[in-house]
mmCIF file of C-alpha atoms in Angstrom:
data_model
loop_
_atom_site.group_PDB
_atom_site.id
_atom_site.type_symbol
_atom_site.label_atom_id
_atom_site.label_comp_id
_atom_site.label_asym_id
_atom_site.label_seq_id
_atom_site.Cartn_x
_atom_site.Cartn_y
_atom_site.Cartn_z
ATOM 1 C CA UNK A 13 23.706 0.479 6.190
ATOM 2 C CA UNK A 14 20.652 1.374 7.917
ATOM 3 C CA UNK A 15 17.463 -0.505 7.724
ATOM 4 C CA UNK A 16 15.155 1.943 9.066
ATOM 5 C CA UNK A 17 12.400 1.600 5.870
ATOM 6 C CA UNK A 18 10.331 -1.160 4.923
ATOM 7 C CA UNK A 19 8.391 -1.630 1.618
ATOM 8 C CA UNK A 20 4.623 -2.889 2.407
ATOM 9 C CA UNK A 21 3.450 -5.549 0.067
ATOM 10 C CA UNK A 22 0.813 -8.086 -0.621
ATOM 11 C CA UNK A 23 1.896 -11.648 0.073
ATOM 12 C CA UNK A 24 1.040 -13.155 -3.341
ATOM 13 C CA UNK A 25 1.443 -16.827 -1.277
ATOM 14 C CA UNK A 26 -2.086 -16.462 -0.034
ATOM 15 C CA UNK A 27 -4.419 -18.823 -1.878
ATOM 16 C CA UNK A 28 -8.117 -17.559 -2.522
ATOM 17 C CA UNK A 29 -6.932 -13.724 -1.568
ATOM 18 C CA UNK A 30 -9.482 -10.815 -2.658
ATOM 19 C CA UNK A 31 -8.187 -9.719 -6.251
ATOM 20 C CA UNK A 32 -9.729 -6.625 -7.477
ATOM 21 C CA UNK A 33 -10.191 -7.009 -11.457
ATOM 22 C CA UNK A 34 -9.780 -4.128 -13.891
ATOM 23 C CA UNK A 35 -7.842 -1.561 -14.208
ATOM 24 C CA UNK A 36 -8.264 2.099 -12.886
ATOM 25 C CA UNK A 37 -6.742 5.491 -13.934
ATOM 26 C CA UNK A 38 -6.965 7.439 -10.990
ATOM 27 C CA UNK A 39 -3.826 8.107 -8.636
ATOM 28 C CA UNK A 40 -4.919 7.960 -4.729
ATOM 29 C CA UNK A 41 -4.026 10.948 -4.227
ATOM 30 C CA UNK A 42 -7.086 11.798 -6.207
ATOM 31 C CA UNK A 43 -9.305 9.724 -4.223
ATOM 32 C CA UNK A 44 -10.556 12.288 -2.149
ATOM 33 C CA UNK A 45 -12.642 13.948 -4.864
ATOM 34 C CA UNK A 46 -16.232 12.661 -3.000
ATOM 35 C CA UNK A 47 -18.230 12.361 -6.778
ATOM 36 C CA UNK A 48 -15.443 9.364 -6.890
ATOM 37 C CA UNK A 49 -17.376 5.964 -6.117
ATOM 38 C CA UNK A 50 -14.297 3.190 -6.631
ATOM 39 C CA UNK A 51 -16.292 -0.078 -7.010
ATOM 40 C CA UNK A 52 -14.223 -3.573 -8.506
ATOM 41 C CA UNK A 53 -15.500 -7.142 -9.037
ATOM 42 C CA UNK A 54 -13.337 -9.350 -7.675
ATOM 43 C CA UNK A 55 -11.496 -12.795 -9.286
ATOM 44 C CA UNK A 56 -13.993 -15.903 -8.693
ATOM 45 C CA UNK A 57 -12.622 -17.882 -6.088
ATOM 46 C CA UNK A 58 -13.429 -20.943 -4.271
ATOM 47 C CA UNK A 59 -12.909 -19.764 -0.677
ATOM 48 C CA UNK A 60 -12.315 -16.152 -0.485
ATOM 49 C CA UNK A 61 -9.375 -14.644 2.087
ATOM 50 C CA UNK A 62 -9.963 -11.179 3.052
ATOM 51 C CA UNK A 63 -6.187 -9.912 3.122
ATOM 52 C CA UNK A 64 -5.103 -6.850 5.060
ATOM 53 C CA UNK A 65 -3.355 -5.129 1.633
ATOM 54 C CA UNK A 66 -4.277 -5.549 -1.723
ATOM 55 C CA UNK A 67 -1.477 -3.733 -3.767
ATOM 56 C CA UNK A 68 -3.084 -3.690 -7.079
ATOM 57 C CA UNK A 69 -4.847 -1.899 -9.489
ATOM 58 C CA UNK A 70 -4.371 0.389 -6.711
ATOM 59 C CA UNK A 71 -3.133 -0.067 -2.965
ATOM 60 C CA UNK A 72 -6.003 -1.112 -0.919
ATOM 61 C CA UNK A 73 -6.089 -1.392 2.780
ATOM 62 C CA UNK A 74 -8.162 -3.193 5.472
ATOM 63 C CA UNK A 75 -10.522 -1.275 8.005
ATOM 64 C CA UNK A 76 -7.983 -2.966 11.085
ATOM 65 C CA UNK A 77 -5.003 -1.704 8.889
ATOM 66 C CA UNK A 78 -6.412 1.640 8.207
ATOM 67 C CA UNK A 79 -7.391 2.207 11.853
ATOM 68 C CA UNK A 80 -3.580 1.510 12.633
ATOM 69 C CA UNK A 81 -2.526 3.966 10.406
ATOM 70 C CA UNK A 82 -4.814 6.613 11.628
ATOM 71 C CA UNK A 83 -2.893 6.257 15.100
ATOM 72 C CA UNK A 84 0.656 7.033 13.107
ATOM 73 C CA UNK A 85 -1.185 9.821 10.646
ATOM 74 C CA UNK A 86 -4.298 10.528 11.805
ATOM 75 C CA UNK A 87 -4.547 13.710 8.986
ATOM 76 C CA UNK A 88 -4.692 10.772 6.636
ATOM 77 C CA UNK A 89 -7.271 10.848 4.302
ATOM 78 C CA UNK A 90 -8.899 7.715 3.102
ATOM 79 C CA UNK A 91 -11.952 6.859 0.488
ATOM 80 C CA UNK A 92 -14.262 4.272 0.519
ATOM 81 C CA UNK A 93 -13.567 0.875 -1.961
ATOM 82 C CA UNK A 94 -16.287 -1.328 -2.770
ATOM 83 C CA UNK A 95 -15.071 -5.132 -4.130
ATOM 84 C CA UNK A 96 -18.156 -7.160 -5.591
ATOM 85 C CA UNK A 97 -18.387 -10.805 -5.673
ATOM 86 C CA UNK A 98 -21.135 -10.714 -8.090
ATOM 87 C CA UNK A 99 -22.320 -14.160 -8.248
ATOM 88 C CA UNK A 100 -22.704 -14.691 -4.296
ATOM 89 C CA UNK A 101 -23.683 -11.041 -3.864
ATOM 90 C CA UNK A 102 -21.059 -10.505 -1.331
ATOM 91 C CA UNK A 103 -19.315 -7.311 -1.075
ATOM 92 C CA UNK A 104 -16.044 -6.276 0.838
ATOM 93 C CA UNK A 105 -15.169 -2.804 1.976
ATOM 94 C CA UNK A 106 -11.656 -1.302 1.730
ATOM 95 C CA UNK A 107 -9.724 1.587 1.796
ATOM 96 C CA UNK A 108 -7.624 3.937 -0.579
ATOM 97 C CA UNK A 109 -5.179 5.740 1.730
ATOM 98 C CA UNK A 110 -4.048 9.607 0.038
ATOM 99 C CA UNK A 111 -0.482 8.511 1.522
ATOM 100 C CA UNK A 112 1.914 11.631 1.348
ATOM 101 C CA UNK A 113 4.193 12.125 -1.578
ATOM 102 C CA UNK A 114 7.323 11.486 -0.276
ATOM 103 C CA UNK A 115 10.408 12.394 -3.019
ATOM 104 C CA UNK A 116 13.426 10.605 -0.842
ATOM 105 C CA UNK A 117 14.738 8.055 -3.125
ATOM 106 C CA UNK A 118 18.317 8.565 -3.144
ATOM 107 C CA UNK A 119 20.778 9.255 -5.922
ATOM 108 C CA UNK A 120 22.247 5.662 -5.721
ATOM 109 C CA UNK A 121 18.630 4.665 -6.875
ATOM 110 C CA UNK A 122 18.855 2.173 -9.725
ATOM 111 C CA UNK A 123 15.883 1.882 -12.592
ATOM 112 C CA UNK A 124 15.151 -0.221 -15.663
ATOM 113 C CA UNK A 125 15.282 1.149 -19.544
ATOM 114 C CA UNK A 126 11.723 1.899 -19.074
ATOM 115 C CA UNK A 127 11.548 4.282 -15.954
ATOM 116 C CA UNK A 128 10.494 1.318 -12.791
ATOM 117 C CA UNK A 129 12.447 0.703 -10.335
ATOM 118 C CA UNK A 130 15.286 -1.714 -9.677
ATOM 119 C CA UNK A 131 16.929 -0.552 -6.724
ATOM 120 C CA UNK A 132 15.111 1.148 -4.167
ATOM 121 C CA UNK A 133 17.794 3.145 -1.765
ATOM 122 C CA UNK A 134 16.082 5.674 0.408
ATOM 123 C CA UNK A 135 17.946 8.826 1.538
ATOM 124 C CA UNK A 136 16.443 9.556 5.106
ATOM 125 C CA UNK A 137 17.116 12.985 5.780
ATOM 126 C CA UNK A 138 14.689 13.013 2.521
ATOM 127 C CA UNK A 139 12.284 10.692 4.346
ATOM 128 C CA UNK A 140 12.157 12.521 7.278
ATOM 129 C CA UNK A 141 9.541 11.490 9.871
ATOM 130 C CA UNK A 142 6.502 10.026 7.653
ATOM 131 C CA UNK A 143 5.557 7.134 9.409
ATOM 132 C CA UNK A 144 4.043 6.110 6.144
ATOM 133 C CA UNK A 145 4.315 7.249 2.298
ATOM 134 C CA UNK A 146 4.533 6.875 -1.174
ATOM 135 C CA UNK A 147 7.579 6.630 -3.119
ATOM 136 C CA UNK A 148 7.665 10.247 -5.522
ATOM 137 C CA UNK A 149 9.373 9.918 -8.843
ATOM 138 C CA UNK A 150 8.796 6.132 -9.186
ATOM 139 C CA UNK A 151 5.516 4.965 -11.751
ATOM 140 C CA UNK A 152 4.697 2.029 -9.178
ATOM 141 C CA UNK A 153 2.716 2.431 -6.063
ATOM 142 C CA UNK A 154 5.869 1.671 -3.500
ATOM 143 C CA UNK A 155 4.095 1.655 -0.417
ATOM 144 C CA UNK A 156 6.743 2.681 2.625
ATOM 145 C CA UNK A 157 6.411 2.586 6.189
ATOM 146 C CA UNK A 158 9.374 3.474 8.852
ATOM 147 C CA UNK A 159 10.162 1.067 11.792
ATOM 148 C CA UNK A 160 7.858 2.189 14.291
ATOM 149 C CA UNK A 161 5.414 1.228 12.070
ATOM 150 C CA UNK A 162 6.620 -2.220 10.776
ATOM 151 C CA UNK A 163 6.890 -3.100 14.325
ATOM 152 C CA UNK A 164 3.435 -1.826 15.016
ATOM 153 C CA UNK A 165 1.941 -4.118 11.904
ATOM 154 C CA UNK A 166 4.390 -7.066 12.982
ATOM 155 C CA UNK A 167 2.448 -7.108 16.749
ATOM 156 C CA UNK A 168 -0.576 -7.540 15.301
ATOM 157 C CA UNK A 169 -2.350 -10.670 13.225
ATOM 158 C CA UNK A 170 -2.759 -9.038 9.604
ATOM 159 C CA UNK A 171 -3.416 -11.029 6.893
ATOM 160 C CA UNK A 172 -2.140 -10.569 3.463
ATOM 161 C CA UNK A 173 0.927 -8.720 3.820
ATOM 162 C CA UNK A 174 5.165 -8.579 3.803
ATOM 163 C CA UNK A 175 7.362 -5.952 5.278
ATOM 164 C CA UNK A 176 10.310 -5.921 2.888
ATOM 165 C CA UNK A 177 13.738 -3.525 4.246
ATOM 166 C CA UNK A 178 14.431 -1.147 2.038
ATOM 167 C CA UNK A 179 18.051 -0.098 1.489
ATOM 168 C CA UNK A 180 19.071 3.620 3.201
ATOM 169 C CA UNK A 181 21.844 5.676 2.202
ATOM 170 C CA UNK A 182 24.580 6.039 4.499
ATOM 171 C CA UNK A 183 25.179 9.641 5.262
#
């Protein structure tokens, strides 16, 4: 089995890491409608840790991290985030990413009773060549970049983030 797809995620181990509060009904592929101004408080926190991916209420990424994904998809459109600490008066910038709809999970998929996913299997023939996408057909935000990618983000110093393999379907 190949191992050609990895899942991007936050690493929940880091302590004092930005934490948007709230909850937002917009998709990001919507994000590009410019009379959208996305704007979160963040979780009080002693020290805080600007992370390189914040994967919820929606998946947020770093100027450094967006900048390297402009080099793999630079048609890639992105929209401003604002996250407010409101007592200190700080505020962070991030990114939504409009990552491409990808529909490539594979039949040998598994899901829960209520429609999320509990085995990811990729087919890549589906997949194609995105360097970079989001899952189609699942009602999570599974973030997905191919190895050229991981291996791009794994040479650098991000903060804030896990590159998990994804299973592939043997064809």
């Amino acid at each position: 089995m190949n191992l050609d797809f990895y899942m991007l995620t936050q690493d929940q181990r880091i302590d004092g890491a930005l934490k948007p509060l709230g909850r937002v009904d917009l998709r990001p592929e919507e994000a590009n409608d410019k009379s959208i101004h996305l704007q979160f408080p963040i979780q009080k926190a002693e020290k805080v840790v600007e992370v390189d991916f914040i994967e919820r209420p929606l998946p947020l990424i770093s100027n450094r991290l967006k900048q390297l994904a402009e080099k793999f998809c630079p048609r890639m459109k992105f929209a401003p985030v604002g996250l407010m600490n409101l007592e200190k008066r700080e505020q962070y910038w991030y990114w939504l990413a409009s990552f491409p709809q990808v529909a490539c999970l594979s039949a040998e998929s598994e899901f829960h009773p209520n429609g999320t996913l509990k085995r990811i299997v990729i087919d890549s023939f589906k997949a194609g060549n995105h360097p970079i996408f989001q899952l189609q057909g699942s009602r999570e935000h599974y973030i997905i970049v191919n190895l050229m990618l991981a291996e791009s983000i794994l040479r650098r110093d991000f903060t804030g983030l896990k590159l998990i393999s994804v299973e592939q379907e043997d064809r």
